[in-house]
Coordinates of C-alpha atoms in Angstrom, one line a residue:
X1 CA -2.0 -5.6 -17.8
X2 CA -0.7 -3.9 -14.7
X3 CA -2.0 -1.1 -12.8
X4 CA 1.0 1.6 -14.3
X5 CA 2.7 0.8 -18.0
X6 CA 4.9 3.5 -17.8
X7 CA 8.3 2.3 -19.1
X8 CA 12.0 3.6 -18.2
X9 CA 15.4 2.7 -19.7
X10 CA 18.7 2.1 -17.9
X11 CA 22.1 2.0 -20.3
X12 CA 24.4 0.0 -19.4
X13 CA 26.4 3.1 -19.3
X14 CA 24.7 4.2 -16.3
X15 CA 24.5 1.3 -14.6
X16 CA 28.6 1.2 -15.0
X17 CA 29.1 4.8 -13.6
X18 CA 26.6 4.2 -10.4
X19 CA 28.6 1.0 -10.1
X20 CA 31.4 3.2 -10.0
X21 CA 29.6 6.1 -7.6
X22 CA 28.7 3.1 -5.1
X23 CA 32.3 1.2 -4.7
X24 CA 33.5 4.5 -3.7
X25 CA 31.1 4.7 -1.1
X26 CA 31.1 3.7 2.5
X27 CA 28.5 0.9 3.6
X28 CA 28.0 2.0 6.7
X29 CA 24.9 4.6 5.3
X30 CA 20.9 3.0 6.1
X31 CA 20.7 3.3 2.2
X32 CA 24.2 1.3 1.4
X33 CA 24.9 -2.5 2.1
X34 CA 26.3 -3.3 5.0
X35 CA 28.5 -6.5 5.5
X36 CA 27.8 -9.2 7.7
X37 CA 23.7 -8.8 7.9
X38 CA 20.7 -9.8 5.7
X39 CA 20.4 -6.8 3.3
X40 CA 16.9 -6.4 2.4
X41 CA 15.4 -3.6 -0.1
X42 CA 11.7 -3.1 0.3
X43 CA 9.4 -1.4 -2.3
X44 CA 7.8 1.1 0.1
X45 CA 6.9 2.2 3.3
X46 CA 4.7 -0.4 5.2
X47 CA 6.9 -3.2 3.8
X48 CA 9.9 -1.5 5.3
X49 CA 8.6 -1.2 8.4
X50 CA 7.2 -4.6 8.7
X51 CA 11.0 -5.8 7.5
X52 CA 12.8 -3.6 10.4
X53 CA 10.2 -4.7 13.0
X54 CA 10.8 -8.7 12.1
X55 CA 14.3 -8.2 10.7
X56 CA 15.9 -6.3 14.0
X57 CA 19.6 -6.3 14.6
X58 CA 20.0 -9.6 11.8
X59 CA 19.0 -7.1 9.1
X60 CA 19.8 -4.0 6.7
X61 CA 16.7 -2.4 5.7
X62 CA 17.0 -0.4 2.5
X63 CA 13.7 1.6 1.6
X64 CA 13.6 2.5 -2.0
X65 CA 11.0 4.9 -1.9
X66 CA 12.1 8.6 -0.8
X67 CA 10.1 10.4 2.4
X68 CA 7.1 12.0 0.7
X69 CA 6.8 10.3 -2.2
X70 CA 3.6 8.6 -3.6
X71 CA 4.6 5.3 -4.8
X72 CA 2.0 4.5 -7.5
X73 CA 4.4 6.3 -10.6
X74 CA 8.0 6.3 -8.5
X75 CA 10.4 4.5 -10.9
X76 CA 14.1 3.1 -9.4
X77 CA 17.3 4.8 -10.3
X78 CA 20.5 3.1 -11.1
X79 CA 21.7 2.4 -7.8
X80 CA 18.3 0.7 -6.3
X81 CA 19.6 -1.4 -8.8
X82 CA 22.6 -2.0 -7.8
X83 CA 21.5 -2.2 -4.3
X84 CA 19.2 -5.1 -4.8
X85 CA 21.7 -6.9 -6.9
X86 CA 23.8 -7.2 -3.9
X87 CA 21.4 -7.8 -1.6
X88 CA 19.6 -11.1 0.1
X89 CA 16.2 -10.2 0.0
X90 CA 14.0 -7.8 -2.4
X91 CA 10.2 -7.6 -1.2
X92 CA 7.6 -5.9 -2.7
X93 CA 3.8 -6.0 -2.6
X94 CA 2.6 -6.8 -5.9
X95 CA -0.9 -7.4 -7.3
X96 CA 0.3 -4.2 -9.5
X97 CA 1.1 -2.1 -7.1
X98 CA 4.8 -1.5 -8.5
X99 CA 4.5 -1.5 -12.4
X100 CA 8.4 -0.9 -12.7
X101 CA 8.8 -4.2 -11.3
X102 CA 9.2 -6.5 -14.1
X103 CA 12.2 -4.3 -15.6
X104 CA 13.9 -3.8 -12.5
X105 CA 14.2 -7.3 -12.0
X106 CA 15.8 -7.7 -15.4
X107 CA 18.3 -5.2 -14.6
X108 CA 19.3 -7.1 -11.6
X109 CA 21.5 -9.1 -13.9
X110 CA 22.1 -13.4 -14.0
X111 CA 24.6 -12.7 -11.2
X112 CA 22.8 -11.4 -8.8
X113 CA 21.6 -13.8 -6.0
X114 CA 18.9 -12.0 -4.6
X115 CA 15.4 -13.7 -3.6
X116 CA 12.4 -11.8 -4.7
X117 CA 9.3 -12.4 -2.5
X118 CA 5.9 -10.7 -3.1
X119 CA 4.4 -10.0 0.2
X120 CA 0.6 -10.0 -0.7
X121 CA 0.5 -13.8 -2.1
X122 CA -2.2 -15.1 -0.1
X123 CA -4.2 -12.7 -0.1
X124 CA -7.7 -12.7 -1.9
X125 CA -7.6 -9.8 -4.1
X126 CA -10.4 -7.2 -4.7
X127 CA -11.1 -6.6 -8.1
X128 CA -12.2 -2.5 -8.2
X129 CA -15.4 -1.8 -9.5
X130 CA -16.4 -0.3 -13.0
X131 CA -15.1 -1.1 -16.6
X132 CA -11.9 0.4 -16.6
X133 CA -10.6 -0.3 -12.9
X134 CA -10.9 3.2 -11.7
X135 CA -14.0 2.9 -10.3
X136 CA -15.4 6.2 -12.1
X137 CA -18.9 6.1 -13.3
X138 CA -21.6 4.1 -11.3
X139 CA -20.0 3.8 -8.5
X140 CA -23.2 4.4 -6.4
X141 CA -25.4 2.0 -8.6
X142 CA -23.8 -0.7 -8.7
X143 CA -23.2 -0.4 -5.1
X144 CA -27.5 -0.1 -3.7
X145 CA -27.9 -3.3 -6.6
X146 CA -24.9 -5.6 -5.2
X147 CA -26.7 -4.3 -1.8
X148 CA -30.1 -5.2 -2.6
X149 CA -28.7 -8.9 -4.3
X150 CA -27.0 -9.6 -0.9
X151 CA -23.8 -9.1 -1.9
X152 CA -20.5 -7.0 -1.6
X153 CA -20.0 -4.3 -4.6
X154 CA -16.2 -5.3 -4.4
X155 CA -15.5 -8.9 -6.0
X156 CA -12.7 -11.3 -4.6
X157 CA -10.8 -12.1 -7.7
X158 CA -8.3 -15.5 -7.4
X159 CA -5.7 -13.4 -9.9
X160 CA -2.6 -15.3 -10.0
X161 CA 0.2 -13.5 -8.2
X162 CA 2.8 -15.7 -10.6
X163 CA 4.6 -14.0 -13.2
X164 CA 3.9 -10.6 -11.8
X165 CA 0.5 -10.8 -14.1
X166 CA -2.4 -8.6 -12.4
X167 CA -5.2 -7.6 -14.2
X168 CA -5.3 -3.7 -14.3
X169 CA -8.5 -3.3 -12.5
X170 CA -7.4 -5.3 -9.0
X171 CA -7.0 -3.4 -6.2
X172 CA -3.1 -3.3 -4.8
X173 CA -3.9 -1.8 -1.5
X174 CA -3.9 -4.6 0.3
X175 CA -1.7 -3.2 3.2
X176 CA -4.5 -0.7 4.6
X177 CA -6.2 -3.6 6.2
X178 CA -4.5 -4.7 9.3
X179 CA -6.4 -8.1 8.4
X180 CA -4.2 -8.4 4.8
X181 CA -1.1 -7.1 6.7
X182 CA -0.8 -10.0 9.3
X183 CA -0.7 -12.0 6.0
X184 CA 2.5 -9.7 4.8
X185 CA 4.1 -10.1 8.1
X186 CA 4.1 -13.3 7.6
X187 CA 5.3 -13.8 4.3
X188 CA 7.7 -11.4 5.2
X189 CA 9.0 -13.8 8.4
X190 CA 9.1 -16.5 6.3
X191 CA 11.6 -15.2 3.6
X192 CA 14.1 -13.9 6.8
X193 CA 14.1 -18.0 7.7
X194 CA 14.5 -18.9 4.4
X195 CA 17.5 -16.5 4.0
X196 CA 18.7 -17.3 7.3
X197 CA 17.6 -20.0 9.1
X198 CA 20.4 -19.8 11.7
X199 CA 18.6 -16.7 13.4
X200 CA 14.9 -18.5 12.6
X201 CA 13.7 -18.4 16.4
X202 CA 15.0 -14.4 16.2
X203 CA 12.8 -13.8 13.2
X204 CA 9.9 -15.8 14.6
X205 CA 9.7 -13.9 18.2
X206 CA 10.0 -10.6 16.8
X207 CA 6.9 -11.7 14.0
X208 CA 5.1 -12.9 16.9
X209 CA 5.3 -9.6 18.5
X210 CA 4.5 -7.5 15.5
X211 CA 1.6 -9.5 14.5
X212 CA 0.2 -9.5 18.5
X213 CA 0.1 -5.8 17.5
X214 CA -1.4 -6.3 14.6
X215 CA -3.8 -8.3 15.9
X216 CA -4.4 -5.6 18.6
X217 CA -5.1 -3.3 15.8
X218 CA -7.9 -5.4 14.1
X219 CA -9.5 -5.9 17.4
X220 CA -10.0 -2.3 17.8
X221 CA -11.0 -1.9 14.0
X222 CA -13.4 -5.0 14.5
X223 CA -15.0 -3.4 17.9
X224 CA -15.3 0.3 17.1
X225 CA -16.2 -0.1 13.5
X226 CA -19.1 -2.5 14.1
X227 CA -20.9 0.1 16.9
X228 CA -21.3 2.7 13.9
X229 CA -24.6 3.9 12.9
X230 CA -23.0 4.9 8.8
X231 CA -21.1 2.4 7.1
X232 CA -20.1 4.8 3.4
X233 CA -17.1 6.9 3.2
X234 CA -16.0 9.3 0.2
X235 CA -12.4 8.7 -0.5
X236 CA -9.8 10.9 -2.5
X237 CA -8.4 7.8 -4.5
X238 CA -9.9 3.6 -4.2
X239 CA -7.2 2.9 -2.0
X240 CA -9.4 1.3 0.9
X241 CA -11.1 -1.2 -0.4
X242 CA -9.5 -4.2 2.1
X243 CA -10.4 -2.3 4.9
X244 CA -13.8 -1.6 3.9
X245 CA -14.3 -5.4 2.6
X246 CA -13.0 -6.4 6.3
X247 CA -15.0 -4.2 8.2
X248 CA -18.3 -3.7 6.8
X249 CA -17.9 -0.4 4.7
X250 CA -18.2 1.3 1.3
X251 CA -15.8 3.4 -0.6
X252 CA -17.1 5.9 -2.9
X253 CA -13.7 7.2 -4.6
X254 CA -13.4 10.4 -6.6
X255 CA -10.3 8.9 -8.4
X256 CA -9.5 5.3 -9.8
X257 CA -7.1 3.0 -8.1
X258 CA -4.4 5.4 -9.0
X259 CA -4.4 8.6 -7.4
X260 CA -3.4 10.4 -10.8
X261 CA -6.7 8.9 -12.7
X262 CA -8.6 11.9 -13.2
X263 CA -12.7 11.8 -12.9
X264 CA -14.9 13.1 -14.9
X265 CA -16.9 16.0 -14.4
X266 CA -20.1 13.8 -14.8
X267 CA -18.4 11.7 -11.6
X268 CA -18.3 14.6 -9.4
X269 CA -21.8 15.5 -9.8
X270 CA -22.6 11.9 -9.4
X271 CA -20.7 12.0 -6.2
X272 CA -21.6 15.4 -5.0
X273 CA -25.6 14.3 -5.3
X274 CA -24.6 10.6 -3.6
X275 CA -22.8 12.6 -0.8
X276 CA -26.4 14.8 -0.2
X277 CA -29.1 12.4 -0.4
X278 CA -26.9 9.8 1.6
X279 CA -26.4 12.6 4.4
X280 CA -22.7 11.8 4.4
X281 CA -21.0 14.5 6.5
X282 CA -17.2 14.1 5.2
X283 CA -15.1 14.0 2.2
X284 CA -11.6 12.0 2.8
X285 CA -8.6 13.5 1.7
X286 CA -5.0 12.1 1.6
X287 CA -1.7 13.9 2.6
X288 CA 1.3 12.7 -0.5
X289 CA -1.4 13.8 -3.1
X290 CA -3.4 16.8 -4.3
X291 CA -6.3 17.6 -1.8
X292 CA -7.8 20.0 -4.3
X293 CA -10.7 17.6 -5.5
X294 CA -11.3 16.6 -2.8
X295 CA -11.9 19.9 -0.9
X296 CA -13.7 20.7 -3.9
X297 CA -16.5 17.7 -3.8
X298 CA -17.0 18.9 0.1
X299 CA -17.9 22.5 -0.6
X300 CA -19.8 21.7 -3.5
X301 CA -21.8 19.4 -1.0
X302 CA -22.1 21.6 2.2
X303 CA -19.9 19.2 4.0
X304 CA -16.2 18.8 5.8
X305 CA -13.4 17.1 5.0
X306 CA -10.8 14.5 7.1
X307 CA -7.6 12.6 6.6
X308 CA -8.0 9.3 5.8
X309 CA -4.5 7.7 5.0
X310 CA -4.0 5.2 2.4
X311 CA -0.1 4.8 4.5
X312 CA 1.9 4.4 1.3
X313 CA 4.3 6.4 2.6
X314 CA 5.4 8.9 5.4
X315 CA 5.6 12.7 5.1
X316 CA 8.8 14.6 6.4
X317 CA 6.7 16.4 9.1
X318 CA 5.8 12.4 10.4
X319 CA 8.6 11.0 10.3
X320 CA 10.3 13.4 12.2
X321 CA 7.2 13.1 14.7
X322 CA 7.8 9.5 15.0
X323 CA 4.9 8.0 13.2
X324 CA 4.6 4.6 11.7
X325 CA 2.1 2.4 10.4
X326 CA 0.5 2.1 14.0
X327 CA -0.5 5.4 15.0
X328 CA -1.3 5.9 11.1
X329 CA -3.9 3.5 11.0
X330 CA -4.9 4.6 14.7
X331 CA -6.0 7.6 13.8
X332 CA -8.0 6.7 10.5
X333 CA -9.7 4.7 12.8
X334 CA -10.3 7.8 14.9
X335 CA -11.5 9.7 12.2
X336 CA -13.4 6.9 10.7
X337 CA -15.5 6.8 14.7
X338 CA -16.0 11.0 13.9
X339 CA -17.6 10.6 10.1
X340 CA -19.6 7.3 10.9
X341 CA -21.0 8.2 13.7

């Protein structure tokens, strides 16, 4: 099972006319291919950032995910397709991140030459709590008894990445730890020199840089988070579960791994009464979904509510402020510092 099932179709007849659409186009566009470079389409955002950084003037980074779009139920169109066919390099994250995988790749066709390369593989994966993966339920239980047995209340599952098979109820957010993105940047280096090892000293100096930063980043997650005096957070969707594994917290979520898996009203009052007898003073909300449950947990618990960004994706109003994954995950730390302390 994967995280999303829903299915799309692509007739041939479409494929032909966006075959059509993109010959008649120039390549000189960021979303086109351009001749001469490594053309590499990424899934969504922090992949494509992590591709430019590395990539640099060797590459042509296509993004298939639109600017304010969440990517859990985005689905490609028929020239993503076409795209990817022509390109060297497809990366994605996997560990069922991007259900729509496994059909896209189909509709690459035999001719197309294109490696695929997951990015996550190597990372231990976090199997999400409760019976259906969404974490709705017992969330609170089950965390105070792993607690008092000495153990996390997220499990490291050894999933296969092969095959695209992910069990349902494993956690895809592997980026929002800079821990499991140093592990990304990597396997994202490593396909560059396997698609062109002629620039391989390029590819490595710029990973070297990105993953000092990233380093950087971890360091200052490692420091700040460990001089905290709470160590729970109330999230809008289970989306942080690497960064709390990494540094010491727990995730209560309102919704499942999925941001569109509803709760139940049972959950709420579960998590309202959790949020009150644990004297937690903030409710996390994200901004590419709904903050309407979230806002409504908060005042149902005499408490405030904070951004805490799951970076799947950049809004219009950041990227025209010139935000990336850096000063995304810098201020979740910031706002982590405010509610923990």
């Amino acid at each position: 099972m994967r995280l999303h099932k829903k299915s799309w179709i692509m007739p041939a007849v479409l494929l032909l006319a966006g075959a059509l659409l993109l010959s008649a186009c120039g390549k000189n566009s960021g979303g086109n291919i351009v001749e001469g470079k490594v053309n590499v389409v990424t899934s969504f955002y922090p992949i494509y950032e992590f591709a430019k950084a590395i990539g640099g003037e060797h590459a042509n980074v296509i993004n298939l995910l639109p600017t304010g779009v969440e990517p859990h139920d985005w689905t490609p169109r028929s020239q993503d397709i076409l795209n990817t066919s022509k390109a060297q390099l497809f990366l994605y994250n996997g560990a069922g991140l991007e259900g729509w995988v496994p059909n896209f790749l189909k509709g690459l066709g035999n001719d197309a030459k294109v490696k695929t390369v997951e990015v996550s593989k190597g990372i231990e994966l976090i199997r999400a709590e409760g019976d259906d993966g969404h974490g709705h339920g017992a969330v609170a239980e089950e965390s105070e008894e792993a607690e008092e047995a000495g153990h996390s209340h997220t499990e490291v599952t050894q999933d296969s990445h092969e095959g695209h098979d992910v069990d349902a109820s494993v956690d895809p957010h592997t980026w929002v730890s800079p821990k499991s993105a140093m592990v990304m940047a990597e396997n994202i280096k490593d396909s560059y020199v396997s698609a062109d090892p002629e620039h391989r000293a390029d590819y490595e100096a710029r990973y070297e840089s990105l993953a000092a930063k990233l380093k950087t980043l971890d360091a200052e997650f490692t420091q700040q988070l460990s001089g905290v005096s709470r160590h729970e957070i109330v999230v809008s969707h289970q989306a942080f579960g690497y960064l709390c594994r990494d540094y010491g917290l727990t995730q209560h979520a309102i919704m499942g791994l999925s941001p569109e898996a509803e709760p139940r009203a049972q959950d709420l009052v579960a998590l309202s009464k959790l949020v009150k007898d644990h004297g937690i003073k903030y409710v996390f909300f994200e901004e590419l979904v709904s903050d309407k449950l979230a806002k409504t947990l908060a005042s149902e618990a005499g408490v405030k509510t904070l951004v805490l960004n799951p970076v799947e994706g950049l809004t219009k109003a950041q990227e025209q402020a010139g935000d990336n994954y850096f000063t995304l995950m810098k201020k979740n730390l910031q706002n982590l510092i405010l509610a923990l302390q």
